[in-house]
Tab-separated table of C-alpha atoms in Angstrom:
chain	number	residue	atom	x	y	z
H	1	UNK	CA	19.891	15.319	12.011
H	2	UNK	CA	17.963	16.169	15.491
H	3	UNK	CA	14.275	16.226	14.451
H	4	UNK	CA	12.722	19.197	15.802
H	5	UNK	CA	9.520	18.616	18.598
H	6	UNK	CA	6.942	16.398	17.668
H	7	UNK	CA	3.705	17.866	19.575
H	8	UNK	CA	1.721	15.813	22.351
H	9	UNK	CA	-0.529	13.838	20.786
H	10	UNK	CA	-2.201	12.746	24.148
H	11	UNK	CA	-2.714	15.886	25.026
H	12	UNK	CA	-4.095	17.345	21.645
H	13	UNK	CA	-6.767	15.379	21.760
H	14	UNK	CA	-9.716	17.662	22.827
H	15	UNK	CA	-7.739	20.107	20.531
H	16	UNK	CA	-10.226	22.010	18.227
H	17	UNK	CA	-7.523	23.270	14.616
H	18	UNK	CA	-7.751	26.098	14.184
H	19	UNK	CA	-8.528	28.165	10.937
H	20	UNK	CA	-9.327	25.938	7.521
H	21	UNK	CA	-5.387	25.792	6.187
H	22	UNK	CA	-4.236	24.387	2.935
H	23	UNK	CA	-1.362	21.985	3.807
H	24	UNK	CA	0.693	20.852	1.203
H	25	UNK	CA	-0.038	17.933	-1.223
H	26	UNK	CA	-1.752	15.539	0.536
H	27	UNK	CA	-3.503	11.973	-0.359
H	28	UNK	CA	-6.783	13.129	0.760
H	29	UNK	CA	-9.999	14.997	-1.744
H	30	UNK	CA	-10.991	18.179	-0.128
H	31	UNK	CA	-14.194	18.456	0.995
H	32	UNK	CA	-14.494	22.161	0.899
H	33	UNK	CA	-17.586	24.371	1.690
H	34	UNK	CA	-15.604	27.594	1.296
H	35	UNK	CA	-15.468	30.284	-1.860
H	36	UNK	CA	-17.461	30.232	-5.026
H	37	UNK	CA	-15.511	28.369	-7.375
H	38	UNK	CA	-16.805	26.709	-10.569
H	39	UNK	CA	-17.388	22.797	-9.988
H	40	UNK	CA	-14.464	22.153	-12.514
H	41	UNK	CA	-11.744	24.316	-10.960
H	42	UNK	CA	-12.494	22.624	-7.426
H	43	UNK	CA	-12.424	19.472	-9.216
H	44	UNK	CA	-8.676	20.313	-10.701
H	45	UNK	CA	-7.648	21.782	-7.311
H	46	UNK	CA	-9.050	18.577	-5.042
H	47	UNK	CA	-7.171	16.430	-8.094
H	48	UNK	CA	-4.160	18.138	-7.738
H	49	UNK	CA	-4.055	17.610	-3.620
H	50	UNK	CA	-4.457	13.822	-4.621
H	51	UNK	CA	-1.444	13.525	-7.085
H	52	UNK	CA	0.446	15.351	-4.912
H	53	UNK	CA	0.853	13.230	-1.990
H	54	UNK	CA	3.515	11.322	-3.564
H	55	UNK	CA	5.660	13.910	-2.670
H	56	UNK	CA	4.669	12.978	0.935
H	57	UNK	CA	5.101	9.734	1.011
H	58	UNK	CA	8.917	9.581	-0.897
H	59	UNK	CA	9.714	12.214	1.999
H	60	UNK	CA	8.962	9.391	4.655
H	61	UNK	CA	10.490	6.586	2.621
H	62	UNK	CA	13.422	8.304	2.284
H	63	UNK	CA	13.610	8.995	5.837
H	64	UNK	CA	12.822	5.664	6.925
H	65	UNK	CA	15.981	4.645	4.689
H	66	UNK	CA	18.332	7.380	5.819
H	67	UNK	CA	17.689	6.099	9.230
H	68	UNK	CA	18.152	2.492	8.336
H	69	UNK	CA	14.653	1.237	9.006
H	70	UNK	CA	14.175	-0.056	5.703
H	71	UNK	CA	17.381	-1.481	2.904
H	72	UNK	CA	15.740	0.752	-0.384
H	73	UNK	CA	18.583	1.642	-2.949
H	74	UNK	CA	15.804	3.267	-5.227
H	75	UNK	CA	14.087	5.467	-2.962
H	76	UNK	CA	16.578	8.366	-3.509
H	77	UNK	CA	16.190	8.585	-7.141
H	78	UNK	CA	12.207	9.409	-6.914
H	79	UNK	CA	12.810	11.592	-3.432
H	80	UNK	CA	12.191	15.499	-3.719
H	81	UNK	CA	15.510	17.391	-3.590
H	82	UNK	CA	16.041	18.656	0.125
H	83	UNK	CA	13.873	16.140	2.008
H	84	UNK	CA	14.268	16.243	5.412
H	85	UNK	CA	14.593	13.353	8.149
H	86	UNK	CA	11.220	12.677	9.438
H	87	UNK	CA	10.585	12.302	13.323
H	88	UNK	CA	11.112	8.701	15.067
H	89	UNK	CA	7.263	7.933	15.107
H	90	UNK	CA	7.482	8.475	11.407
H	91	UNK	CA	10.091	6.058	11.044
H	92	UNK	CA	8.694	3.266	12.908
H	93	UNK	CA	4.609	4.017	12.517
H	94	UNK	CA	2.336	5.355	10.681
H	95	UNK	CA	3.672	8.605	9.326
H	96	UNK	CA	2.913	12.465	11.014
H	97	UNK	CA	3.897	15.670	9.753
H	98	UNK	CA	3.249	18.248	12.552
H	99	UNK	CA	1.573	21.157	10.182
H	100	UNK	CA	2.065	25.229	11.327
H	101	UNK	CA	-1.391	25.322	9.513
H	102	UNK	CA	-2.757	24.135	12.181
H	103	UNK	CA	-0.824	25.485	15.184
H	104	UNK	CA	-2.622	23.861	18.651
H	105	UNK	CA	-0.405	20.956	18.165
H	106	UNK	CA	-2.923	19.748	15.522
H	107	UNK	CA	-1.723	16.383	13.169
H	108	UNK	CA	-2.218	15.661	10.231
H	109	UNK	CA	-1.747	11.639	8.896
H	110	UNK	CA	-0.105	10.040	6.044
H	111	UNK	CA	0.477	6.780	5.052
H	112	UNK	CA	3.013	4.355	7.031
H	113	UNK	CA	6.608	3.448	6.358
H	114	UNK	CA	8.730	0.654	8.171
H	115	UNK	CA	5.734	-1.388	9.928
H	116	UNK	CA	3.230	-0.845	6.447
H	117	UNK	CA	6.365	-1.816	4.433
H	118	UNK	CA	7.043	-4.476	6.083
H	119	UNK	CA	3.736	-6.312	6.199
H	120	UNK	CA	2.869	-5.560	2.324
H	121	UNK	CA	6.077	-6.781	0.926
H	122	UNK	CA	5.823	-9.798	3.324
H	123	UNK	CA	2.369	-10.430	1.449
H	124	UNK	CA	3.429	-9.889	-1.938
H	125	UNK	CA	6.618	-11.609	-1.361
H	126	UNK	CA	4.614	-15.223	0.072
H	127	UNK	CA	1.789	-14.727	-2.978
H	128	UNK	CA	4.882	-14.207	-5.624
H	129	UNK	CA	7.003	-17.143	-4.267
H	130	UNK	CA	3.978	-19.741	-3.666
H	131	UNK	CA	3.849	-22.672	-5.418
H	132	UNK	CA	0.944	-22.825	-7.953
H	133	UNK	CA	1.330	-21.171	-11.358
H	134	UNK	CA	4.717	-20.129	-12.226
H	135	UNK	CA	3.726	-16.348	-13.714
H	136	UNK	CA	1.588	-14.427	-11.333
H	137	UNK	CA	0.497	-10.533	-11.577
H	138	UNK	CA	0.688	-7.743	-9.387
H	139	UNK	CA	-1.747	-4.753	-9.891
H	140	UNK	CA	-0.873	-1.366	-7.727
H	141	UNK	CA	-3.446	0.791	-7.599
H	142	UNK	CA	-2.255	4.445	-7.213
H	143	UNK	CA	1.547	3.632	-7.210
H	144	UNK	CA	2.832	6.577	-7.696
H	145	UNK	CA	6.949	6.160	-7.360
H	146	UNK	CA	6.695	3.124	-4.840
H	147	UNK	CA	9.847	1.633	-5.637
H	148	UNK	CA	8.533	-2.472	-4.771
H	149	UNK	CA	8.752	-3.739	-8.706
H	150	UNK	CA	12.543	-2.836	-8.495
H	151	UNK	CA	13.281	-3.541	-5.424
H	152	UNK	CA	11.531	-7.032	-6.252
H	153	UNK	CA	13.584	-7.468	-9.710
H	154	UNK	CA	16.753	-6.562	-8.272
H	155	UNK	CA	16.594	-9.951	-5.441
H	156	UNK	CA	19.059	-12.959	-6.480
H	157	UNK	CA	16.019	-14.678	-7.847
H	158	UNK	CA	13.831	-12.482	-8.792
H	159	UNK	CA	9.850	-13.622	-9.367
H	160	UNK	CA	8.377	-14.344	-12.740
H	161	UNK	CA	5.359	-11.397	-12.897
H	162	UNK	CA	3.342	-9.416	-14.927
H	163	UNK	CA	3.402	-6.180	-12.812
H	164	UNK	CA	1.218	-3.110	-13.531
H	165	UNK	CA	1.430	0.535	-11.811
H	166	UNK	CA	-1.473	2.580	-12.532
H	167	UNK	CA	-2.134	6.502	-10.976
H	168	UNK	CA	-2.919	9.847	-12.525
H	169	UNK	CA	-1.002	10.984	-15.889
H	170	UNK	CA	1.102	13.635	-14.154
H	171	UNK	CA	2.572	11.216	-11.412
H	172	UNK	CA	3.299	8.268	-14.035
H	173	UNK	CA	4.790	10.722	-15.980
H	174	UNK	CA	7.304	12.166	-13.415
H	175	UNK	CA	8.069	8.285	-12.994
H	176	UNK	CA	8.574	7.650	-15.921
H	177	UNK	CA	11.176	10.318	-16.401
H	178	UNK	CA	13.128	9.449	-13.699
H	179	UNK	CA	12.811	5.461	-15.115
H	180	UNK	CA	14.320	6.821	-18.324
H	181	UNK	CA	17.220	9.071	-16.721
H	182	UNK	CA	18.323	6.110	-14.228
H	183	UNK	CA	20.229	3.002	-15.437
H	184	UNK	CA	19.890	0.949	-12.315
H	185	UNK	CA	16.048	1.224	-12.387
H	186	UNK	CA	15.665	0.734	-16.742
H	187	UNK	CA	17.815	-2.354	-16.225
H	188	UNK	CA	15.111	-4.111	-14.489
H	189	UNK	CA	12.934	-4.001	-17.628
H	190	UNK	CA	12.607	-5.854	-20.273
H	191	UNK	CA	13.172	-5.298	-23.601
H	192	UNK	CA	10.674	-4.105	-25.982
H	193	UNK	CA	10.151	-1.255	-24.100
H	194	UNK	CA	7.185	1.305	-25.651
H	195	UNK	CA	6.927	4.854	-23.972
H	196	UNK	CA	3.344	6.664	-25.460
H	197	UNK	CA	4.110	9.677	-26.919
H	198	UNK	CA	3.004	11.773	-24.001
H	199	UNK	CA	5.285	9.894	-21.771
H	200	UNK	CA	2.353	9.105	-19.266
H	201	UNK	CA	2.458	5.431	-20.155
H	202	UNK	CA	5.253	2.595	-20.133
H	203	UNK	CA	4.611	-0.746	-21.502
H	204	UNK	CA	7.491	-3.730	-21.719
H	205	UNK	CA	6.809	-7.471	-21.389
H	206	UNK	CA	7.001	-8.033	-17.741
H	207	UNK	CA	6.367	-4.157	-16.613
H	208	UNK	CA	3.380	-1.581	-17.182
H	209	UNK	CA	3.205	2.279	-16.249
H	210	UNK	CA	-0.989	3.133	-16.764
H	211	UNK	CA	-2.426	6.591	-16.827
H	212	UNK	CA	-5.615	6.287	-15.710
H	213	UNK	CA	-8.185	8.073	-13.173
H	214	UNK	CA	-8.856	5.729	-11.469
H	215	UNK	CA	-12.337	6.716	-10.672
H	216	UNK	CA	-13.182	6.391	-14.791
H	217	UNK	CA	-13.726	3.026	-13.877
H	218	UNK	CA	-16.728	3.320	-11.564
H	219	UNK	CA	-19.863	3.417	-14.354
H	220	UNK	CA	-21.457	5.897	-12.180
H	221	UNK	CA	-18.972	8.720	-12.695
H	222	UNK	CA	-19.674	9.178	-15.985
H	223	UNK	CA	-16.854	8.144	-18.441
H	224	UNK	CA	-16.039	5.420	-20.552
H	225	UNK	CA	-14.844	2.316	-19.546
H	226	UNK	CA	-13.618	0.262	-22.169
H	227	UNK	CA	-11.351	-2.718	-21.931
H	228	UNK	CA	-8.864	-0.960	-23.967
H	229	UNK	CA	-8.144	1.057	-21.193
H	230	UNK	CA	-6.211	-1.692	-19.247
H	231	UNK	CA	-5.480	-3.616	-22.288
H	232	UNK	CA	-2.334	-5.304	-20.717
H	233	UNK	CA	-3.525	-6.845	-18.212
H	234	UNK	CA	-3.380	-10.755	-18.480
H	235	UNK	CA	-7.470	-12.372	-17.044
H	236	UNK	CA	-5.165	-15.732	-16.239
H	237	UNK	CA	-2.745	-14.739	-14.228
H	238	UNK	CA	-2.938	-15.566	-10.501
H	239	UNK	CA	-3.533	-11.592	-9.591
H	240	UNK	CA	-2.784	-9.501	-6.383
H	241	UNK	CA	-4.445	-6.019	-6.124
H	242	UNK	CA	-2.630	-3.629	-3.704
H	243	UNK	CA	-4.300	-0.641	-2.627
H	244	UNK	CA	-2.019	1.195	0.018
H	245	UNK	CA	-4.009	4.457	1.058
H	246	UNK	CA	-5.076	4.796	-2.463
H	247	UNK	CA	-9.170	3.883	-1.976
H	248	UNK	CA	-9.586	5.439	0.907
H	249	UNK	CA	-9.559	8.844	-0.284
H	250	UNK	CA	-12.533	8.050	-3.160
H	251	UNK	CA	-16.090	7.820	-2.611
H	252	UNK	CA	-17.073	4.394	-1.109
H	253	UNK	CA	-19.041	3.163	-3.759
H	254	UNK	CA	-16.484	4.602	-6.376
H	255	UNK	CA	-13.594	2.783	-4.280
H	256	UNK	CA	-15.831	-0.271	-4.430
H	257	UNK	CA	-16.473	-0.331	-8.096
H	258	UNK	CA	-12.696	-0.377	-8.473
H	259	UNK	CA	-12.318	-3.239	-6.866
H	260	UNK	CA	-15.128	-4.678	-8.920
H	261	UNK	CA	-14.067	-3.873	-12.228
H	262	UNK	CA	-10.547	-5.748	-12.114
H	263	UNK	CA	-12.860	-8.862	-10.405
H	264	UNK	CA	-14.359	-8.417	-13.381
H	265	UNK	CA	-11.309	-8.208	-15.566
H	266	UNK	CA	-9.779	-11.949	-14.368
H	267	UNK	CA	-11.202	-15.001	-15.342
H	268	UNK	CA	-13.650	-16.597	-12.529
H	269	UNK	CA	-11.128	-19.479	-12.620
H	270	UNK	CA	-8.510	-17.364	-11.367
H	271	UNK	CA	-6.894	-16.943	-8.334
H	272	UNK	CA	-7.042	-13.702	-7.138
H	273	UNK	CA	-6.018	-11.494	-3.489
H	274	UNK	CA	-6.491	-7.692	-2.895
H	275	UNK	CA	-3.918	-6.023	0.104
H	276	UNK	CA	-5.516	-2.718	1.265
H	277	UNK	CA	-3.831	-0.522	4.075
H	278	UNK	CA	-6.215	2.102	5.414
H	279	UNK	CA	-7.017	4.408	8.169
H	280	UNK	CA	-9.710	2.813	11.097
H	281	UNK	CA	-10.955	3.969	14.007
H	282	UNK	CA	-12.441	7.311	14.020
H	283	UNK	CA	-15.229	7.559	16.282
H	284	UNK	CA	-12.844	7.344	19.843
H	285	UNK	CA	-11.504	10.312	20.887
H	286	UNK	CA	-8.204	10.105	18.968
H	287	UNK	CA	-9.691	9.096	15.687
H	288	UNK	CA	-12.602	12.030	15.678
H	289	UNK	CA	-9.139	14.575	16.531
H	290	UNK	CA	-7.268	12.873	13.367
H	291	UNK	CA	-10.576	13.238	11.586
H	292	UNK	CA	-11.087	17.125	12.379
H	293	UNK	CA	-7.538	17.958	11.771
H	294	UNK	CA	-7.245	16.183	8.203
H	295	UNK	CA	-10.204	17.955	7.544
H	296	UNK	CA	-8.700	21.577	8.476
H	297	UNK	CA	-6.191	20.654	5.315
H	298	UNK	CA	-9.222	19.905	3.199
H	299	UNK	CA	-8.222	16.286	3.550
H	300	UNK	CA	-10.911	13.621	3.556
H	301	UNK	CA	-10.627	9.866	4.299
H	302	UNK	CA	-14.094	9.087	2.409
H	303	UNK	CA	-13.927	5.331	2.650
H	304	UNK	CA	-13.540	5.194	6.525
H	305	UNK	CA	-16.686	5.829	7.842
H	306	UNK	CA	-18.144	2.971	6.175
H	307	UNK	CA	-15.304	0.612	6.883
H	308	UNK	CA	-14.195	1.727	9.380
H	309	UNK	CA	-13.220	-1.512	11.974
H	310	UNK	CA	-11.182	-4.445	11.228
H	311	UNK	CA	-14.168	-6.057	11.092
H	312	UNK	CA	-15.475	-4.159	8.361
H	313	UNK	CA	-12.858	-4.608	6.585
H	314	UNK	CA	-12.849	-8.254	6.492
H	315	UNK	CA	-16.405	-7.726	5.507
H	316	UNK	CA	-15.214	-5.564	2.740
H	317	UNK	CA	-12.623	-8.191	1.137
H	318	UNK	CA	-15.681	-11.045	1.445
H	319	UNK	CA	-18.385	-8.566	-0.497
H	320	UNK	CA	-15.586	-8.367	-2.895
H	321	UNK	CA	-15.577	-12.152	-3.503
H	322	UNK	CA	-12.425	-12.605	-1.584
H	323	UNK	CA	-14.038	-15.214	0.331
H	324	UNK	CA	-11.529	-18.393	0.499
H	325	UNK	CA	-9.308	-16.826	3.150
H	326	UNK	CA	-8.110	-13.303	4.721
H	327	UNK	CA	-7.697	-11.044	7.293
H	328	UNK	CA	-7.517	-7.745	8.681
H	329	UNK	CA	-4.960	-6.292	11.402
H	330	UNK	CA	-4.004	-3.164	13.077
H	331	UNK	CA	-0.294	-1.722	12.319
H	332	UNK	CA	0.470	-2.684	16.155
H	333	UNK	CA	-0.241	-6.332	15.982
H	334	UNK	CA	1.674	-6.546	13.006
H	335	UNK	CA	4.607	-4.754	14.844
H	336	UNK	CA	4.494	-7.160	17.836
H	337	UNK	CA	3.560	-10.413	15.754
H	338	UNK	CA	5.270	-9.892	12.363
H	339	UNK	CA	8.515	-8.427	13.291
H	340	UNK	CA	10.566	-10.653	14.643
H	341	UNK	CA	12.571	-9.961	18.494
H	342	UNK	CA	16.141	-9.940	16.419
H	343	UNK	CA	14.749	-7.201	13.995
H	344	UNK	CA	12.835	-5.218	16.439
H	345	UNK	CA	16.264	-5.128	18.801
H	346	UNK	CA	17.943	-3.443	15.783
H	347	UNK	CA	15.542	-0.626	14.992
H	348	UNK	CA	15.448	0.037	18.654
H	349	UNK	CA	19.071	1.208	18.103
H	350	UNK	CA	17.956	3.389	15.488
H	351	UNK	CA	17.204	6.173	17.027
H	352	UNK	CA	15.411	7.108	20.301
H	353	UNK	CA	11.957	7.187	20.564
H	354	UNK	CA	10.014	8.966	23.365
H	355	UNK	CA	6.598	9.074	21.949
H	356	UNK	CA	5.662	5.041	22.919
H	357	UNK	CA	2.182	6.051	23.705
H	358	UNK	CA	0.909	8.285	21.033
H	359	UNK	CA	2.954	5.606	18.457
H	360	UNK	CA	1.100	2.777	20.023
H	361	UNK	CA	-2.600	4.707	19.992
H	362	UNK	CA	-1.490	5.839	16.444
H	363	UNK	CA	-0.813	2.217	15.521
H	364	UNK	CA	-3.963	0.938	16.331
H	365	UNK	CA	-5.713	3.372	13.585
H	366	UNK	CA	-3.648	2.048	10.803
H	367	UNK	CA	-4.935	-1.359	9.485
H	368	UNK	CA	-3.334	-3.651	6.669
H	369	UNK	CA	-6.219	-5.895	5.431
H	370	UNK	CA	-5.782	-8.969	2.728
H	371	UNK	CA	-8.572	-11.436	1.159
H	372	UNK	CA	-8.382	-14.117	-1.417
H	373	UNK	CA	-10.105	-16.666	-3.738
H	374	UNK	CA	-8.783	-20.058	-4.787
H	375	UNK	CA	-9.983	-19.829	-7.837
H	376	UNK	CA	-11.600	-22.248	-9.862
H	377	UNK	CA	-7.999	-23.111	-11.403
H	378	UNK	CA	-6.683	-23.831	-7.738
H	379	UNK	CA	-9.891	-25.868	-7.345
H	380	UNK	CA	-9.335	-27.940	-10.393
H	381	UNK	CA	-5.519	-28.298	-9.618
H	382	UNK	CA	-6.129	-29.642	-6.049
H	383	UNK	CA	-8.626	-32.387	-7.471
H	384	UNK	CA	-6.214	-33.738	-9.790
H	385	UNK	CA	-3.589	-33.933	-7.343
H	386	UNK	CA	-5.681	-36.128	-5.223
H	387	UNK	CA	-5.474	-38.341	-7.578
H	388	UNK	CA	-2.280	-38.901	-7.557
H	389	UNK	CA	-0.219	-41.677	-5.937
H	390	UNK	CA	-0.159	-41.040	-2.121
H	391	UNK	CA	3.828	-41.429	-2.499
H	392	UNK	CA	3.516	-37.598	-4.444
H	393	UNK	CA	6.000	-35.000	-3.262
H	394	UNK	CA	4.512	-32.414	0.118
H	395	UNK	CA	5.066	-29.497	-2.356
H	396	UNK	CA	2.592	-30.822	-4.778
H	397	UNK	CA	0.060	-30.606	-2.489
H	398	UNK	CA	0.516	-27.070	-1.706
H	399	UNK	CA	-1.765	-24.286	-2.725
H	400	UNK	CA	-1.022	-20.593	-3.719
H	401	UNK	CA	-2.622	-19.173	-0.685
H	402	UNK	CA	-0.832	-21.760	2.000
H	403	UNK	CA	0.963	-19.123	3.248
H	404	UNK	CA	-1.258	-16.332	3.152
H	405	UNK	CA	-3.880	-18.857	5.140
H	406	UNK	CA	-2.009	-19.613	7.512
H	407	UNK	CA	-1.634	-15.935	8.769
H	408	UNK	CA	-5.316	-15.699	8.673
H	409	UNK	CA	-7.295	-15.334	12.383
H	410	UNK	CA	-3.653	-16.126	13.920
H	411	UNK	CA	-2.049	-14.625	17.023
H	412	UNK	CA	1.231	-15.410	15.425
H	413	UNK	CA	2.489	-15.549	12.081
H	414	UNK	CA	4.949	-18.571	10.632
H	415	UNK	CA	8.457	-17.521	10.002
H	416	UNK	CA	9.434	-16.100	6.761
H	417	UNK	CA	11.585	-18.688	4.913
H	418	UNK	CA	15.271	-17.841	4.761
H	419	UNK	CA	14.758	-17.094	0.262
H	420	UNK	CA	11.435	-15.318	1.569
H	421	UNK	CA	13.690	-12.772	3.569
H	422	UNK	CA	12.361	-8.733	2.457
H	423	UNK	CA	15.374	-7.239	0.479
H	424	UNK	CA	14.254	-3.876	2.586
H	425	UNK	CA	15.673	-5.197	5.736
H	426	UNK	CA	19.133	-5.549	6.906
H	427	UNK	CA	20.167	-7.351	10.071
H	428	UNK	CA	23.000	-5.317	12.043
């Protein structure tokens, strides 16, 4: 399918959008100034712009795996009927969906596809497959229908973990239907399997579906908190957090207090990581246009002002107690360092790409960022094994986070074990 013109980003920079358009559903809150309405029917329509973005973000997955960027055999069943192909930059970068809105060849920015999938399921994939405790958990914080659980449960050997989704009622439930009217994906589930009555919430032994505002959990906005809320979730477990564009769009002390609350959750003794990929950059030129023109869709990135820099968001992950080991990179370092010259060779067959510059400048305002703690557990573990005879096995002696330290302040990562391999990539 011949994608239609993708406008100059270059030279839309000192582009001013025009008018104050509503694009479609969007992963941003609206900061709107406009109209009269009553504080609670802005609050439903800002809402409603938030759990729509999934829509989004299935559209570019889809793409992605049309094109054969990524190896996804779920993605269709949770893509909106008629999705179209997205443009190359799409494909390979962060996503952009050119918007008539906004009609000086204006932008407006989603989340990533092939380079953001890429680098997160690498991540998950070394924290699940470490040596250390044999269970771990996984905790995805506005999931929506990301498709990683299944795609993760459907390997050869598939991990041992305690995985939770958790996002607004009306996106867990459109999951959940499409969980209960698909075979391939209710196969990956184990059995007891508990649907709530409203069908907003999915419980099983190794898989959980929460409804839940997320910002309930911040004590400042006013609702109760409650441990029954997440009642599921195990305070032993060796946990990851993933945020992917989720945070970003909340206040920054509400997106902080998230973070908090699940520290708060596990057990100091355990070992613990949080993954965040978000927006940077936007005081240059090309971040203040992105800015401006997410704004004309109502559209804010609230969390990027004040962590806005790799550096900040290293910061960030250490504030949060993720201070044993991390990292922060742009999505074009990760490009050139994590993907390999044999993998890049075969997307480059993909499909042509003419827009090198704006993907590179576009790259570089895309971050993935990842912290951790040892633990106390880890801590403990790594004193008895000194005691051991020096004649002890190498693989006793290595930690949960080996892997993930070892990418940390690097100018090149390891390579991925052969059993480590991402099922979302196939070599030609």
């Amino acid at each position: 399918m011949a994608a239609a013109h993708i406008p100059n980003l270059l030279t839309s920079r000192n582009a001013r959008p025009v008018g104050r358009g509503r694009g479609k559903g969007s992963r941003g809150l609206v900061n709107d100034d406009e109209g009269e309405e009553e504080p609670g029917a802005a609050k439903a329509r800002k809402d409603k712009i938030v759990q729509g973005t999934d829509n989004d973000a299935n559209v570019s997955r889809m793409s992605a795996v049309e094109v054969g960027y990524l190896h996804d055999p779920y993605a269709k069943l949770f893509a909106p009927v008629g999705s179209q192909r997205r443009f190359p930059i799409i494909n390979r970068g962060p996503d952009i969906v050119p918007t008539k809105v906004l009609h000086m060849h204006a932008n407006t920015f989603l989340p990533g596809t092939y380079v953001r999938t890429r680098a997160i399921d690498k991540l998950v994939e070394e924290f699940l497959y470490s040596r250390g405790s044999t269970r771990k958990q996984v905790i995805g914080l506005g999931a929506g229908s990301d498709t990683r659980y299944f795609r993760l449960m459907s390997r050869e050997q598939p991990p041992d973990v305690l995985y939770h989704e958790l996002d607004f009622p009306v996106n867990t439930a459109l999951k959940i239907a499409t969980i209960q009217g698909a075979p391939s994906l209710r196969s990956h589930i184990d059995d007891p399997l508990f649907v709530l009555s409203t069908n907003t919430e999915l419980h099983a032994p190794n898989y959980h579906i929460h409804a839940i505002d997320l910002r309930t959990l911040d004590r400042a906005y006013g609702q109760p908190i409650g441990p029954g809320k997440l009642g599921h979730i195990d305070p032993a477990l060796p946990t990851l957090l993933i945020s992917e564009c989720c945070l970003t769009y909340l206040a920054p002390d509400t997106a902080d207090a998230v973070i908090k609350h699940f520290v708060g959750i596990l057990s100091p003794a355990t070992p613990a990581a949080l993954v965040l990929y978000e927006p940077i950059n936007p005081f240059d030129s090309f971040g203040k246009v992105m800015i401006a023109n997410l704004a004309a869709r109502g559209i804010v990135m609230q969390t990027i002002q004040k962590y806005h820099s790799l550096d900040t968001q290293k910061e960030r992950l250490r504030n949060y107690g993720f201070i044993d080991g991390g990292g922060a990179e742009d999505v074009d370092f990760l490009y050139q360092e994590w993907v390999d010259a044999r993998e890049k060779k075969r997307i480059g067959r993909l499909e042509m790409l003419d827009e090198v510059e704006e993907l590179n400048l576009l790259a570089k305002h895309y971050c993935v960022a990842w912290g951790f703690r040892e633990g106390k557990q880890a801590q403990d573990a790594e004193g008895k094994a000194e005691g051991k005879q020096e004649g002890r096995d190498d693989e006793e002696k290595t930690s949960i986070w080996d892997r993930w330290r070892a990418l940390s302040g690097t100018l090149e990562a390891p390579p991925v074990r052969e059993n480590f391999q991402s099922s979302f990539t196939k070599n030609s």
